[in-house]
Tab-separated table of C-alpha atoms in Angstrom:
chain	number	residue	atom	x	y	z
A	1394	MET	CA	0.052	-0.086	0.028
A	1395	VAL	CA	1.194	3.512	-1.104
A	1396	SER	CA	2.015	5.616	1.958
A	1397	LEU	CA	1.442	9.322	2.307
A	1398	LYS	CA	4.721	10.358	2.173
A	1399	GLU	CA	5.218	8.104	-1.061
A	1400	LEU	CA	1.920	9.942	-2.639
A	1401	MET	CA	3.274	13.236	-1.817
A	1402	ALA	CA	6.361	12.592	-3.338
A	1403	ASN	CA	4.816	11.931	-6.722
A	1404	LYS	CA	5.083	15.038	-8.890
A	1405	THR	CA	1.983	14.431	-10.889
A	1406	VAL	CA	-0.065	14.267	-7.581
A	1407	VAL	CA	1.321	17.220	-6.346
A	1408	GLY	CA	0.549	18.961	-9.435
A	1409	LEU	CA	-3.001	18.073	-9.675
A	1410	LEU	CA	-3.489	19.090	-5.879
A	1411	LEU	CA	-1.691	22.446	-6.417
A	1412	GLY	CA	-3.635	22.824	-9.472
A	1413	GLN	CA	-7.076	22.366	-7.673
A	1414	ILE	CA	-5.940	24.806	-5.105
A	1415	LEU	CA	-5.136	27.386	-7.646
A	1416	SER	CA	-8.669	26.642	-9.235
A	1417	LEU	CA	-10.445	27.245	-5.954
A	1418	LEU	CA	-8.366	30.698	-5.408
A	1419	ILE	CA	-9.488	32.028	-8.622
A	1420	THR	CA	-13.175	31.025	-8.074
A	1421	SER	CA	-12.726	32.600	-4.747
A	1422	THR	CA	-11.352	35.940	-6.310
A	1423	GLY	CA	-14.504	35.707	-8.867
A	1424	PHE	CA	-16.973	35.628	-5.988
A	1425	SER	CA	-15.041	38.554	-4.222
A	1426	SER	CA	-15.409	40.819	-7.122
A	1427	SER	CA	-18.934	39.857	-7.651
A	1428	GLU	CA	-19.784	40.464	-4.075
A	1429	LEU	CA	-18.148	44.036	-4.384
A	1430	ALA	CA	-19.691	44.948	-7.454
A	1431	ARG	CA	-23.262	43.859	-5.682
A	1432	ARG	CA	-22.329	46.343	-3.039
A	1433	GLY	CA	-21.996	49.196	-5.547
A	1434	ILE	CA	-17.988	49.201	-5.197
A	1435	ASN	CA	-16.945	49.415	-8.685
A	1436	ALA	CA	-12.878	49.946	-8.526
A	1437	PRO	CA	-10.999	47.334	-10.496
A	1438	THR	CA	-7.749	48.834	-10.352
A	1439	SER	CA	-7.921	49.592	-6.781
A	1440	GLN	CA	-9.191	45.862	-6.107
A	1441	SER	CA	-5.724	44.507	-7.433
A	1442	LEU	CA	-3.305	47.133	-6.156
A	1443	ALA	CA	-3.122	45.272	-2.646
A	1444	ASN	CA	-2.023	42.149	-4.457
A	1445	TYR	CA	0.674	43.909	-6.583
A	1446	VAL	CA	1.993	45.644	-3.264
A	1447	MET	CA	2.284	42.399	-1.465
A	1448	LEU	CA	4.053	40.806	-4.258
A	1449	ALA	CA	6.573	43.733	-4.439
A	1450	ILE	CA	7.247	43.681	-0.786
A	1451	VAL	CA	7.253	39.936	-0.124
A	1452	TYR	CA	9.114	38.869	-3.349
A	1453	GLY	CA	11.195	42.324	-3.443
A	1454	GLY	CA	12.549	41.669	0.091
A	1455	ILE	CA	13.498	38.101	-0.963
A	1456	LEU	CA	15.284	39.647	-4.110
A	1457	LEU	CA	17.146	41.992	-2.371
A	1458	HIS	CA	18.176	39.840	0.308
A	1459	ARG	CA	19.787	37.134	-2.188
A	1460	GLY	CA	21.428	40.265	-4.104
A	1461	GLY	CA	22.706	40.251	-7.847
A	1462	GLY	CA	21.284	42.278	-10.721
A	1463	LEU	CA	18.251	41.437	-12.662
A	1464	LYS	CA	18.580	38.369	-15.299
A	1465	ALA	CA	15.782	40.127	-17.699
A	1466	LYS	CA	15.823	43.774	-18.613
A	1467	TRP	CA	13.521	45.957	-16.379
A	1468	TYR	CA	11.485	47.330	-19.532
A	1469	TYR	CA	10.201	43.829	-20.108
A	1470	TYR	CA	8.991	43.609	-16.730
A	1471	LEU	CA	7.126	46.984	-17.110
A	1472	LEU	CA	5.413	46.109	-20.372
A	1473	LEU	CA	3.974	42.851	-18.279
A	1474	GLY	CA	3.159	44.904	-15.472
A	1475	LEU	CA	0.958	46.991	-17.454
A	1476	VAL	CA	-0.500	44.130	-19.728
A	1477	ASP	CA	-1.357	42.465	-16.436
A	1478	VAL	CA	-2.952	45.233	-14.819
A	1479	GLU	CA	-5.191	46.176	-17.664
A	1480	ALA	CA	-6.040	42.348	-18.036
A	1481	ASN	CA	-7.483	42.339	-14.156
A	1482	TYR	CA	-9.037	45.743	-14.760
A	1483	LEU	CA	-11.115	44.490	-17.850
A	1484	VAL	CA	-12.163	41.042	-16.218
A	1485	VAL	CA	-13.167	42.725	-12.838
A	1486	LYS	CA	-14.917	45.253	-14.641
A	1487	ALA	CA	-16.910	42.800	-16.491
A	1488	TYR	CA	-18.562	41.919	-13.166
A	1489	GLN	CA	-20.628	45.504	-13.003
A	1490	TYR	CA	-22.352	44.088	-16.262
A	1491	THR	CA	-22.653	40.353	-16.633
A	1492	SER	CA	-22.863	37.121	-14.365
A	1493	ILE	CA	-20.081	35.309	-12.557
A	1494	THR	CA	-20.805	32.094	-14.457
A	1495	SER	CA	-20.656	34.021	-17.889
A	1496	ILE	CA	-17.146	35.316	-16.680
A	1497	MET	CA	-15.681	32.323	-15.436
A	1498	LEU	CA	-16.692	30.437	-18.636
A	1499	LEU	CA	-15.534	33.333	-20.940
A	1500	ASP	CA	-12.278	33.635	-19.143
A	1501	CYS	CA	-11.367	30.211	-20.797
A	1502	TRP	CA	-10.769	32.432	-24.011
A	1503	SER	CA	-7.344	33.064	-22.700
A	1504	ILE	CA	-6.425	29.187	-23.581
A	1505	PRO	CA	-6.786	29.418	-27.506
A	1506	SER	CA	-5.422	32.880	-27.327
A	1507	VAL	CA	-2.371	31.247	-25.488
A	1508	ILE	CA	-2.148	28.689	-28.514
A	1509	LEU	CA	-2.196	31.514	-30.987
A	1510	LEU	CA	0.391	33.650	-29.175
A	1511	THR	CA	2.823	30.383	-28.956
A	1512	TRP	CA	2.220	29.747	-32.582
A	1513	LEU	CA	3.018	33.165	-33.760
A	1514	PHE	CA	5.814	34.256	-31.524
A	1515	LEU	CA	7.265	30.896	-30.587
A	1516	LYS	CA	6.746	29.035	-33.690
A	1517	THR	CA	5.210	26.036	-32.028
A	1518	LYS	CA	3.260	23.830	-34.569
A	1519	TYR	CA	0.112	22.199	-33.595
A	1520	ARG	CA	-1.483	18.736	-34.500
A	1521	PHE	CA	-4.852	18.544	-35.798
A	1522	LYS	CA	-6.445	17.033	-32.768
A	1523	LYS	CA	-5.024	20.346	-30.987
A	1524	VAL	CA	-6.847	22.582	-33.352
A	1525	ALA	CA	-9.985	20.667	-33.226
A	1526	GLY	CA	-9.872	20.994	-29.092
A	1527	VAL	CA	-9.866	24.840	-29.640
A	1528	ALA	CA	-12.497	24.808	-32.268
A	1529	ILE	CA	-14.990	23.136	-29.450
A	1530	CYS	CA	-13.572	25.336	-26.965
A	1531	VAL	CA	-14.656	28.270	-28.997
A	1532	ALA	CA	-18.119	26.811	-29.790
A	1533	GLY	CA	-18.717	26.497	-26.135
A	1534	LEU	CA	-17.829	30.310	-25.603
A	1535	VAL	CA	-20.073	31.344	-28.489
A	1536	LEU	CA	-22.818	29.567	-26.783
A	1537	VAL	CA	-22.440	31.722	-23.575
A	1538	ILE	CA	-22.638	34.809	-25.407
A	1539	PHE	CA	-25.864	33.500	-27.412
A	1540	SER	CA	-27.328	32.534	-23.664
A	1541	ASP	CA	-26.596	36.239	-22.439
A	1542	VAL	CA	-28.342	37.494	-25.618
A	1543	HIS	CA	-31.494	35.434	-25.389
A	1544	ALA	CA	-31.757	34.049	-21.803
A	1545	ALA	CA	-34.814	35.551	-19.933
A	1546	ASP	CA	-33.571	35.724	-16.346
A	1547	ARG	CA	-31.029	38.618	-16.876
A	1548	SER	CA	-31.894	40.253	-13.486
A	1549	GLN	CA	-29.085	38.826	-11.457
A	1550	SER	CA	-26.516	38.935	-14.484
A	1551	GLY	CA	-25.849	42.730	-14.634
A	1552	SER	CA	-27.125	45.773	-16.632
A	1553	SER	CA	-25.331	44.959	-20.083
A	1554	PRO	CA	-24.327	41.257	-20.267
A	1555	ILE	CA	-23.099	41.658	-23.916
A	1556	LYS	CA	-20.701	44.483	-22.951
A	1557	GLY	CA	-19.684	42.476	-20.008
A	1558	ASP	CA	-19.000	39.430	-22.093
A	1559	PHE	CA	-16.711	41.518	-24.425
A	1560	LEU	CA	-15.056	42.763	-21.591
A	1561	VAL	CA	-13.958	39.410	-20.379
A	1562	VAL	CA	-12.828	38.295	-23.846
A	1563	ALA	CA	-10.726	41.415	-24.320
A	1564	GLY	CA	-9.177	40.625	-20.475
A	1565	ALA	CA	-8.680	36.977	-21.211
A	1566	THR	CA	-6.748	37.924	-24.299
A	1567	LEU	CA	-4.438	40.274	-22.250
A	1568	TYR	CA	-4.102	37.311	-19.726
A	1569	ALA	CA	-3.010	35.108	-22.389
A	1570	VAL	CA	-0.043	37.742	-23.309
A	1571	SER	CA	0.787	37.844	-19.702
A	1572	ASN	CA	0.979	33.970	-19.174
A	1573	VAL	CA	2.901	33.245	-22.226
A	1574	SER	CA	5.191	36.177	-20.997
A	1575	GLU	CA	5.416	34.812	-17.499
A	1576	GLU	CA	6.279	31.047	-18.790
A	1577	PHE	CA	8.951	32.416	-20.866
A	1578	PHE	CA	10.631	34.096	-17.819
A	1579	VAL	CA	10.230	31.371	-15.302
A	1580	THR	CA	11.474	28.520	-17.613
A	1581	GLY	CA	14.615	30.335	-18.943
A	1582	ALA	CA	15.019	34.092	-18.985
A	1583	ALA	CA	14.575	34.835	-15.269
A	1584	ASP	CA	13.232	32.840	-12.164
A	1585	ARG	CA	10.058	32.950	-10.214
A	1586	ILE	CA	11.304	35.346	-7.258
A	1587	GLU	CA	12.565	37.963	-9.702
A	1588	LEU	CA	9.528	37.337	-12.000
A	1589	MET	CA	7.019	38.013	-8.993
A	1590	ALA	CA	9.007	40.883	-7.431
A	1591	MET	CA	9.381	42.812	-10.725
A	1592	LEU	CA	5.556	42.099	-11.777
A	1593	GLY	CA	4.488	43.265	-8.224
A	1594	LEU	CA	6.345	46.405	-8.503
A	1595	PHE	CA	5.521	47.740	-11.800
A	1596	GLY	CA	2.130	46.284	-11.341
A	1597	ALA	CA	1.704	48.522	-8.222
A	1598	ILE	CA	3.160	51.557	-10.107
A	1599	VAL	CA	0.837	51.040	-13.244
A	1600	SER	CA	-2.193	50.626	-10.891
A	1601	ALA	CA	-1.463	53.675	-8.549
A	1602	ILE	CA	-1.422	55.930	-11.768
A	1603	GLN	CA	-4.321	54.517	-13.354
A	1604	ILE	CA	-6.286	54.858	-10.002
A	1605	THR	CA	-5.508	58.418	-9.804
A	1606	ILE	CA	-6.808	59.065	-13.446
A	1607	LEU	CA	-9.861	56.593	-13.296
A	1608	GLU	CA	-10.944	55.860	-10.036
A	1609	ARG	CA	-10.489	58.738	-7.574
A	1610	GLU	CA	-13.749	59.668	-7.114
A	1611	GLU	CA	-15.108	56.431	-6.945
A	1612	LEU	CA	-12.802	55.531	-3.966
A	1613	LYS	CA	-13.983	58.552	-2.170
A	1614	SER	CA	-17.655	57.541	-2.559
A	1615	ILE	CA	-17.118	53.901	-1.099
A	1616	HIS	CA	-18.277	53.552	2.493
A	1617	TRP	CA	-15.775	51.123	3.803
A	1618	SER	CA	-17.827	48.983	6.106
A	1619	SER	CA	-16.851	45.433	7.360
A	1620	GLY	CA	-19.137	44.061	4.741
A	1621	ALA	CA	-17.046	45.825	1.972
A	1622	LEU	CA	-13.784	45.344	3.624
A	1623	LEU	CA	-14.023	41.270	3.927
A	1624	PRO	CA	-14.407	40.687	0.288
A	1625	TYR	CA	-11.798	43.411	-0.731
A	1626	THR	CA	-9.473	41.639	1.705
A	1627	GLY	CA	-10.330	38.181	0.470
A	1628	PHE	CA	-9.711	39.178	-3.199
A	1629	ALA	CA	-6.252	40.709	-2.473
A	1630	ALA	CA	-5.446	37.369	-0.385
A	1631	ALA	CA	-6.726	35.007	-2.976
A	1632	MET	CA	-4.884	37.010	-5.666
A	1633	PHE	CA	-1.612	36.925	-3.985
A	1634	LEU	CA	-1.549	33.223	-3.423
A	1635	PHE	CA	-2.905	32.614	-6.880
A	1636	TYR	CA	0.258	34.690	-8.484
A	1637	SER	CA	2.417	32.891	-6.221
A	1638	GLY	CA	1.321	29.549	-7.162
A	1639	VAL	CA	0.877	29.782	-11.021
A	1640	PRO	CA	4.966	29.778	-11.534
A	1641	VAL	CA	5.438	27.139	-9.496
A	1642	LEU	CA	2.986	24.762	-11.233
A	1643	LEU	CA	4.150	25.871	-14.632
A	1644	LYS	CA	7.730	24.993	-13.642
A	1645	MET	CA	6.720	21.449	-11.950
A	1646	SER	CA	3.912	20.318	-14.593
A	1647	GLY	CA	3.829	22.761	-17.534
A	1648	SER	CA	0.992	24.667	-19.127
A	1649	THR	CA	-1.114	21.880	-19.990
A	1650	MET	CA	-1.605	21.057	-16.078
A	1651	LEU	CA	-2.314	24.348	-15.381
A	1652	ASN	CA	-5.137	24.650	-17.908
A	1653	LEU	CA	-6.757	21.617	-17.061
A	1654	SER	CA	-6.769	22.734	-13.307
A	1655	LEU	CA	-8.197	26.077	-13.716
A	1656	LEU	CA	-10.740	24.351	-16.097
A	1657	THR	CA	-12.565	23.039	-12.875
A	1658	SER	CA	-13.093	26.688	-11.568
A	1659	ASP	CA	-15.909	26.888	-13.916
A	1660	MET	CA	-17.415	23.852	-12.195
A	1661	TRP	CA	-17.079	25.267	-8.664
A	1662	SER	CA	-18.386	28.564	-9.753
A	1663	VAL	CA	-21.625	27.197	-11.063
A	1664	LEU	CA	-22.058	24.684	-8.009
A	1665	ILE	CA	-21.549	27.597	-5.508
A	1666	ARG	CA	-23.952	29.751	-7.323
A	1667	ILE	CA	-26.502	26.769	-7.342
A	1668	PHE	CA	-26.154	25.606	-3.830
A	1669	ALA	CA	-24.869	28.772	-1.881
A	1670	TYR	CA	-26.671	31.581	-3.671
A	1671	HIS	CA	-29.519	29.562	-4.823
A	1672	GLU	CA	-29.388	31.250	-8.278
A	1673	LYS	CA	-31.040	30.052	-11.594
A	1674	VAL	CA	-28.626	28.958	-14.119
A	1675	ASP	CA	-29.492	29.250	-17.729
A	1676	TRP	CA	-29.594	25.542	-19.347
A	1677	MET	CA	-27.077	26.853	-21.944
A	1678	TYR	CA	-24.354	27.182	-19.572
A	1679	TYR	CA	-24.218	23.624	-18.880
A	1680	VAL	CA	-24.013	22.723	-22.443
A	1681	ALA	CA	-21.409	25.640	-22.917
A	1682	PHE	CA	-19.347	24.072	-19.975
A	1683	VAL	CA	-19.283	20.599	-21.303
A	1684	ALA	CA	-18.202	21.795	-24.718
A	1685	VAL	CA	-15.482	24.008	-23.059
A	1686	ALA	CA	-14.269	21.075	-21.025
A	1687	ILE	CA	-14.339	18.518	-23.864
A	1688	GLY	CA	-12.504	21.024	-26.013
A	1689	LEU	CA	-9.850	21.388	-23.404
A	1690	VAL	CA	-9.606	17.857	-22.685
A	1691	VAL	CA	-9.087	17.249	-26.537
A	1692	TYR	CA	-6.240	19.623	-26.895
A	1693	SER	CA	-4.491	19.027	-23.772
A	1694	GLY	CA	-5.016	15.305	-23.425
A	1695	PHE	CA	-2.959	14.705	-26.686
A	1696	ASP	CA	-0.338	17.133	-25.982
A	1697	LYS	CA	2.501	14.872	-25.793
A	1698	GLY	CA	5.298	17.614	-26.083
A	1699	THR	CA	4.642	19.692	-22.737
A	1700	ARG	CA	7.452	22.273	-21.967
A	1701	SER	CA	8.041	20.197	-18.698
A	1702	GLU	CA	8.781	17.021	-20.537
A	1703	VAL	CA	10.892	18.838	-22.944
A	1704	VAL	CA	12.875	20.363	-19.925
A	1705	ASP	CA	12.963	16.944	-18.265
A	1706	GLU	CA	14.371	15.311	-21.470
A	1707	ALA	CA	16.893	18.148	-21.980
A	1708	GLU	CA	18.215	17.820	-18.663
A	1709	GLU	CA	18.790	14.175	-19.021
A	1710	SER	CA	20.465	14.716	-22.305
A	1711	ASN	CA	22.925	17.405	-20.678
A	1712	LYS	CA	23.294	14.925	-17.622
A	1713	TYR	CA	24.302	12.134	-19.996
A	1714	LEU	CA	26.866	14.499	-22.032
A	1715	ASP	CA	28.308	15.549	-18.853
A	1716	GLU	CA	28.861	11.609	-17.899
A	1717	GLU	CA	30.303	10.987	-21.081
A	1718	ALA	CA	32.585	13.958	-21.006
A	1719	GLY	CA	33.642	12.405	-17.712
A	1720	VAL	CA	34.311	9.276	-18.817
A	1721	THR	CA	36.232	10.299	-21.752
A	1722	THR	CA	38.390	12.577	-19.477
A	1723	SER	CA	39.181	10.022	-17.216
A	1724	ALA	CA	40.176	7.424	-20.071
A	1725	LYS	CA	42.327	10.146	-21.598
A	1726	SER	CA	44.424	10.743	-18.379
A	1727	ASN	CA	44.800	6.848	-17.840
A	1728	VAL	CA	46.381	6.033	-21.417
A	1729	ALA	CA	47.736	9.701	-22.248
A	1730	SER	CA	51.216	8.346	-22.062
A	1731	SER	CA	50.831	5.472	-24.132
A	1732	SER	CA	48.538	6.496	-26.982
A	1733	SER	CA	47.868	9.874	-28.562
A	1734	ASN	CA	45.738	8.176	-31.255
A	1735	LYS	CA	43.328	7.058	-28.565
A	1736	HIS	CA	43.335	10.595	-27.314
A	1737	GLU	CA	42.287	12.208	-31.062
A	1738	PHE	CA	39.602	9.184	-31.086
A	1739	ALA	CA	38.225	10.067	-27.631
A	1740	SER	CA	37.892	13.758	-28.887
A	1741	THR	CA	36.481	12.985	-31.806
A	1742	SER	CA	33.937	10.801	-30.243
A	1743	LYS	CA	32.992	13.352	-27.764
A	1744	THR	CA	32.404	15.963	-30.519
A	1745	ASN	CA	30.192	13.461	-32.321
A	1746	THR	CA	28.367	12.958	-29.249
A	1747	GLU	CA	27.699	16.499	-28.188
A	1748	SER	CA	26.747	17.156	-31.875
A	1749	SER	CA	24.169	14.397	-31.484
A	1750	GLY	CA	23.102	15.146	-28.249
A	1751	TYR	CA	22.180	18.968	-29.041
A	1752	LYS	CA	20.688	17.822	-32.293
A	1753	GLY	CA	18.384	15.704	-30.108
A	1754	LYS	CA	17.742	18.908	-27.849
A	1755	ASP	CA	16.678	20.843	-30.822
A	1756	SER	CA	14.067	18.355	-32.118
A	1757	LEU	CA	12.841	18.084	-28.532
A	1758	ILE	CA	12.205	21.728	-28.360
A	1759	LYS	CA	10.442	21.900	-31.900
A	1760	LYS	CA	8.244	18.758	-31.087
A	1761	ILE	CA	4.696	19.459	-29.735
């Protein structure tokens, strides 16, 4: 029988557990935003400011303590902070106009957006099954918008559901840009600590500037009671934990595990809406959810070349090359006095092995 210690040592199991924690965190941010909007607090940038400040303080402190310069240029982080702030702004703003269920489902638009961005900028090639999965996913998203146009019970979904839907789609697209950039940083260009510290710093700066321009009057009109402060604090805490966990999951299990894990946030939101809020959910939401689920499983389930697998195989290839180099060096020192021809042969073999190894790694990186 497998012990709990052995089970927790399994990277797949840990990835699944972490993925569900992230899924519940993103669901809680949605309900916090919905509660704030219900209370008439419409300050999207102000909601996200606390998260960026906490990221800057916590991870910035760690970054300063360990010393050393930045691994990536600061202006890349500035652009990433700007994109991330506006993505949060658009999605949180949508809670004023449409239902939480629509937002949670339409937020899945970030997934086909990620595929498009990696195809355009990272030159990733996708198999037919993956493209088919994206098509099914998009069909589910269209059903959500169609439901918001024709469903009768719009009283609990906001004042302008179509406007809210398009705000979510725009925000999800910016989320895709942010996620692809984060994966690029955390898997090579930088590391998790630097990424979180600089994202928090520039995110806080951009948020502060935007608040002074767009939300000064809104903040003055807010009556900060305990009923308003609790969801605001909950939103900030959940966002901080979510931002901290995403790079860990990307590094551990790759984007496929992240996408599949966040898919369950739609299920959590629908269940909470039905059983906790006793709200009526239009039947088309269920059809849309099933379509989105099938689409995501199709494009993720057949992904045989996730980043984590490529990294693991590349590391194994490097390890093999290092071992071969060590063996060759040892052999050369043992026979150096007796045969220079063997030395030349060993060097040639080492060169051929390295050439073959790097060729193999190149093919791994290009493989889906």
